[in-house]
JSON list of C-alpha atoms in Angstrom, two decimals:
[
{"chain": "A", "resi": 1, "resn": "UNK", "atom": "CA", "xyz": [57.84, 2.25, -49.44]},
{"chain": "A", "resi": 2, "resn": "UNK", "atom": "CA", "xyz": [56.02, -0.22, -47.14]},
{"chain": "A", "resi": 3, "resn": "UNK", "atom": "CA", "xyz": [53.96, -2.43, -49.23]},
{"chain": "A", "resi": 4, "resn": "UNK", "atom": "CA", "xyz": [50.31, -3.02, -48.01]},
{"chain": "A", "resi": 5, "resn": "UNK", "atom": "CA", "xyz": [50.42, -6.89, -47.69]},
{"chain": "A", "resi": 6, "resn": "UNK", "atom": "CA", "xyz": [46.65, -7.15, -46.75]},
{"chain": "A", "resi": 7, "resn": "UNK", "atom": "CA", "xyz": [46.01, -5.30, -50.35]},
{"chain": "A", "resi": 8, "resn": "UNK", "atom": "CA", "xyz": [48.57, -7.59, -52.21]},
{"chain": "A", "resi": 9, "resn": "UNK", "atom": "CA", "xyz": [47.06, -10.75, -50.72]},
{"chain": "A", "resi": 10, "resn": "UNK", "atom": "CA", "xyz": [43.78, -9.65, -52.06]},
{"chain": "A", "resi": 11, "resn": "UNK", "atom": "CA", "xyz": [44.85, -8.69, -55.56]},
{"chain": "A", "resi": 12, "resn": "UNK", "atom": "CA", "xyz": [46.67, -12.12, -55.54]},
{"chain": "A", "resi": 13, "resn": "UNK", "atom": "CA", "xyz": [43.54, -14.01, -54.59]},
{"chain": "A", "resi": 14, "resn": "UNK", "atom": "CA", "xyz": [41.78, -11.96, -57.60]},
{"chain": "A", "resi": 15, "resn": "UNK", "atom": "CA", "xyz": [44.27, -13.35, -60.14]},
{"chain": "A", "resi": 16, "resn": "UNK", "atom": "CA", "xyz": [44.57, -16.99, -58.98]},
{"chain": "A", "resi": 17, "resn": "UNK", "atom": "CA", "xyz": [41.30, -18.31, -60.59]},
{"chain": "A", "resi": 18, "resn": "UNK", "atom": "CA", "xyz": [42.83, -17.27, -63.84]},
{"chain": "A", "resi": 19, "resn": "UNK", "atom": "CA", "xyz": [45.70, -19.58, -62.95]},
{"chain": "A", "resi": 20, "resn": "UNK", "atom": "CA", "xyz": [43.72, -22.32, -61.66]},
{"chain": "A", "resi": 21, "resn": "UNK", "atom": "CA", "xyz": [41.26, -22.50, -64.78]},
{"chain": "A", "resi": 22, "resn": "UNK", "atom": "CA", "xyz": [44.59, -23.55, -66.54]},
{"chain": "A", "resi": 23, "resn": "UNK", "atom": "CA", "xyz": [45.41, -25.97, -63.77]},
{"chain": "A", "resi": 24, "resn": "UNK", "atom": "CA", "xyz": [48.10, -23.76, -62.09]},
{"chain": "A", "resi": 25, "resn": "UNK", "atom": "CA", "xyz": [48.14, -21.96, -58.87]},
{"chain": "A", "resi": 26, "resn": "UNK", "atom": "CA", "xyz": [50.69, -19.65, -57.14]},
{"chain": "A", "resi": 27, "resn": "UNK", "atom": "CA", "xyz": [51.68, -19.51, -53.50]},
{"chain": "A", "resi": 28, "resn": "UNK", "atom": "CA", "xyz": [52.68, -16.26, -52.31]},
{"chain": "A", "resi": 29, "resn": "UNK", "atom": "CA", "xyz": [56.09, -16.14, -50.29]},
{"chain": "A", "resi": 30, "resn": "UNK", "atom": "CA", "xyz": [56.93, -12.59, -49.19]},
{"chain": "A", "resi": 31, "resn": "UNK", "atom": "CA", "xyz": [57.78, -9.47, -50.48]},
{"chain": "A", "resi": 32, "resn": "UNK", "atom": "CA", "xyz": [61.28, -7.56, -50.14]},
{"chain": "A", "resi": 33, "resn": "UNK", "atom": "CA", "xyz": [61.75, -4.07, -48.68]},
{"chain": "A", "resi": 34, "resn": "UNK", "atom": "CA", "xyz": [62.15, -2.98, -52.09]},
{"chain": "A", "resi": 35, "resn": "UNK", "atom": "CA", "xyz": [59.02, -4.12, -53.31]},
{"chain": "A", "resi": 36, "resn": "UNK", "atom": "CA", "xyz": [59.87, -7.53, -54.94]},
{"chain": "A", "resi": 37, "resn": "UNK", "atom": "CA", "xyz": [57.21, -10.06, -54.80]},
{"chain": "A", "resi": 38, "resn": "UNK", "atom": "CA", "xyz": [58.12, -13.49, -54.57]},
{"chain": "A", "resi": 39, "resn": "UNK", "atom": "CA", "xyz": [55.76, -16.27, -55.77]},
{"chain": "A", "resi": 40, "resn": "UNK", "atom": "CA", "xyz": [56.15, -20.13, -56.33]},
{"chain": "A", "resi": 41, "resn": "UNK", "atom": "CA", "xyz": [54.00, -21.21, -59.42]},
{"chain": "A", "resi": 42, "resn": "UNK", "atom": "CA", "xyz": [52.28, -24.58, -58.80]},
{"chain": "A", "resi": 43, "resn": "UNK", "atom": "CA", "xyz": [50.49, -27.13, -60.96]},
{"chain": "A", "resi": 44, "resn": "UNK", "atom": "CA", "xyz": [50.67, -26.72, -64.65]},
{"chain": "A", "resi": 45, "resn": "UNK", "atom": "CA", "xyz": [52.23, -23.37, -64.30]},
{"chain": "A", "resi": 46, "resn": "UNK", "atom": "CA", "xyz": [55.41, -24.84, -62.24]},
{"chain": "A", "resi": 47, "resn": "UNK", "atom": "CA", "xyz": [57.67, -25.55, -65.59]},
{"chain": "A", "resi": 48, "resn": "UNK", "atom": "CA", "xyz": [55.07, -23.94, -68.16]},
{"chain": "A", "resi": 49, "resn": "UNK", "atom": "CA", "xyz": [57.29, -22.49, -71.00]},
{"chain": "A", "resi": 50, "resn": "UNK", "atom": "CA", "xyz": [54.66, -19.27, -70.78]},
{"chain": "A", "resi": 51, "resn": "UNK", "atom": "CA", "xyz": [55.32, -18.92, -66.96]},
{"chain": "A", "resi": 52, "resn": "UNK", "atom": "CA", "xyz": [57.40, -16.07, -67.40]},
{"chain": "A", "resi": 53, "resn": "UNK", "atom": "CA", "xyz": [55.10, -14.33, -69.54]},
{"chain": "A", "resi": 54, "resn": "UNK", "atom": "CA", "xyz": [52.40, -15.15, -66.97]},
{"chain": "A", "resi": 55, "resn": "UNK", "atom": "CA", "xyz": [54.33, -13.56, -64.32]},
{"chain": "A", "resi": 56, "resn": "UNK", "atom": "CA", "xyz": [55.74, -10.68, -66.14]},
{"chain": "A", "resi": 57, "resn": "UNK", "atom": "CA", "xyz": [52.88, -9.52, -68.20]},
{"chain": "A", "resi": 58, "resn": "UNK", "atom": "CA", "xyz": [50.06, -10.87, -66.38]},
{"chain": "A", "resi": 59, "resn": "UNK", "atom": "CA", "xyz": [50.93, -10.83, -62.59]},
{"chain": "A", "resi": 60, "resn": "UNK", "atom": "CA", "xyz": [53.44, -8.29, -62.22]},
{"chain": "A", "resi": 61, "resn": "UNK", "atom": "CA", "xyz": [51.62, -5.73, -64.60]},
{"chain": "A", "resi": 62, "resn": "UNK", "atom": "CA", "xyz": [48.96, -6.24, -62.50]},
{"chain": "A", "resi": 63, "resn": "UNK", "atom": "CA", "xyz": [50.39, -5.80, -58.81]},
{"chain": "A", "resi": 64, "resn": "UNK", "atom": "CA", "xyz": [52.29, -2.73, -60.56]},
{"chain": "A", "resi": 65, "resn": "UNK", "atom": "CA", "xyz": [48.82, -0.97, -61.19]},
{"chain": "A", "resi": 66, "resn": "UNK", "atom": "CA", "xyz": [46.99, -1.88, -58.05]},
{"chain": "A", "resi": 67, "resn": "UNK", "atom": "CA", "xyz": [49.35, -2.07, -55.26]},
{"chain": "A", "resi": 68, "resn": "UNK", "atom": "CA", "xyz": [51.69, 1.00, -54.60]},
{"chain": "A", "resi": 69, "resn": "UNK", "atom": "CA", "xyz": [55.03, -0.13, -54.10]},
{"chain": "A", "resi": 70, "resn": "UNK", "atom": "CA", "xyz": [55.33, -3.31, -55.93]},
{"chain": "A", "resi": 71, "resn": "UNK", "atom": "CA", "xyz": [58.49, -3.01, -58.77]},
{"chain": "A", "resi": 72, "resn": "UNK", "atom": "CA", "xyz": [58.86, -6.71, -59.69]},
{"chain": "A", "resi": 73, "resn": "UNK", "atom": "CA", "xyz": [57.72, -10.22, -59.30]},
{"chain": "A", "resi": 74, "resn": "UNK", "atom": "CA", "xyz": [60.29, -13.04, -58.97]},
{"chain": "A", "resi": 75, "resn": "UNK", "atom": "CA", "xyz": [59.14, -16.79, -59.42]},
{"chain": "A", "resi": 76, "resn": "UNK", "atom": "CA", "xyz": [60.81, -18.92, -56.80]},
{"chain": "A", "resi": 77, "resn": "UNK", "atom": "CA", "xyz": [61.27, -22.52, -57.79]},
{"chain": "A", "resi": 78, "resn": "UNK", "atom": "CA", "xyz": [60.42, -25.60, -55.45]},
{"chain": "A", "resi": 79, "resn": "UNK", "atom": "CA", "xyz": [64.35, -25.88, -54.66]},
{"chain": "A", "resi": 80, "resn": "UNK", "atom": "CA", "xyz": [64.20, -22.09, -53.44]},
{"chain": "A", "resi": 81, "resn": "UNK", "atom": "CA", "xyz": [65.97, -20.97, -56.41]},
{"chain": "A", "resi": 82, "resn": "UNK", "atom": "CA", "xyz": [64.89, -17.50, -57.65]},
{"chain": "A", "resi": 83, "resn": "UNK", "atom": "CA", "xyz": [64.39, -16.78, -61.48]},
{"chain": "A", "resi": 84, "resn": "UNK", "atom": "CA", "xyz": [64.39, -13.04, -62.15]},
{"chain": "A", "resi": 85, "resn": "UNK", "atom": "CA", "xyz": [62.08, -12.62, -65.11]},
{"chain": "A", "resi": 86, "resn": "UNK", "atom": "CA", "xyz": [64.86, -9.76, -66.63]},
{"chain": "A", "resi": 87, "resn": "UNK", "atom": "CA", "xyz": [67.65, -12.26, -66.74]},
{"chain": "A", "resi": 88, "resn": "UNK", "atom": "CA", "xyz": [65.75, -14.49, -69.21]},
{"chain": "A", "resi": 89, "resn": "UNK", "atom": "CA", "xyz": [64.77, -11.77, -71.56]},
{"chain": "A", "resi": 90, "resn": "UNK", "atom": "CA", "xyz": [67.60, -9.29, -71.30]},
{"chain": "A", "resi": 91, "resn": "UNK", "atom": "CA", "xyz": [68.85, -7.37, -74.00]},
{"chain": "A", "resi": 92, "resn": "UNK", "atom": "CA", "xyz": [72.11, -9.10, -75.75]}
]
């Protein structure tokens, strides 16, 4: 299913002020054919211990609710390494 990137970007813009209120921000890097949205967290969000929660229970949840076809959100660090939220919190 193709993702409506106009809608995706609009929803991200609605989320952005919440990150900026805490001194952080995000950069949209793209979306894969299978619905994985790639974001880079910047400012105070970069390296924040709560960033995984922000991505998973915040940004990802909202995107899945409002943008058909979104399956997951992945953080891409400034060195372009992908951090999969599920690897960090996978069951034993």
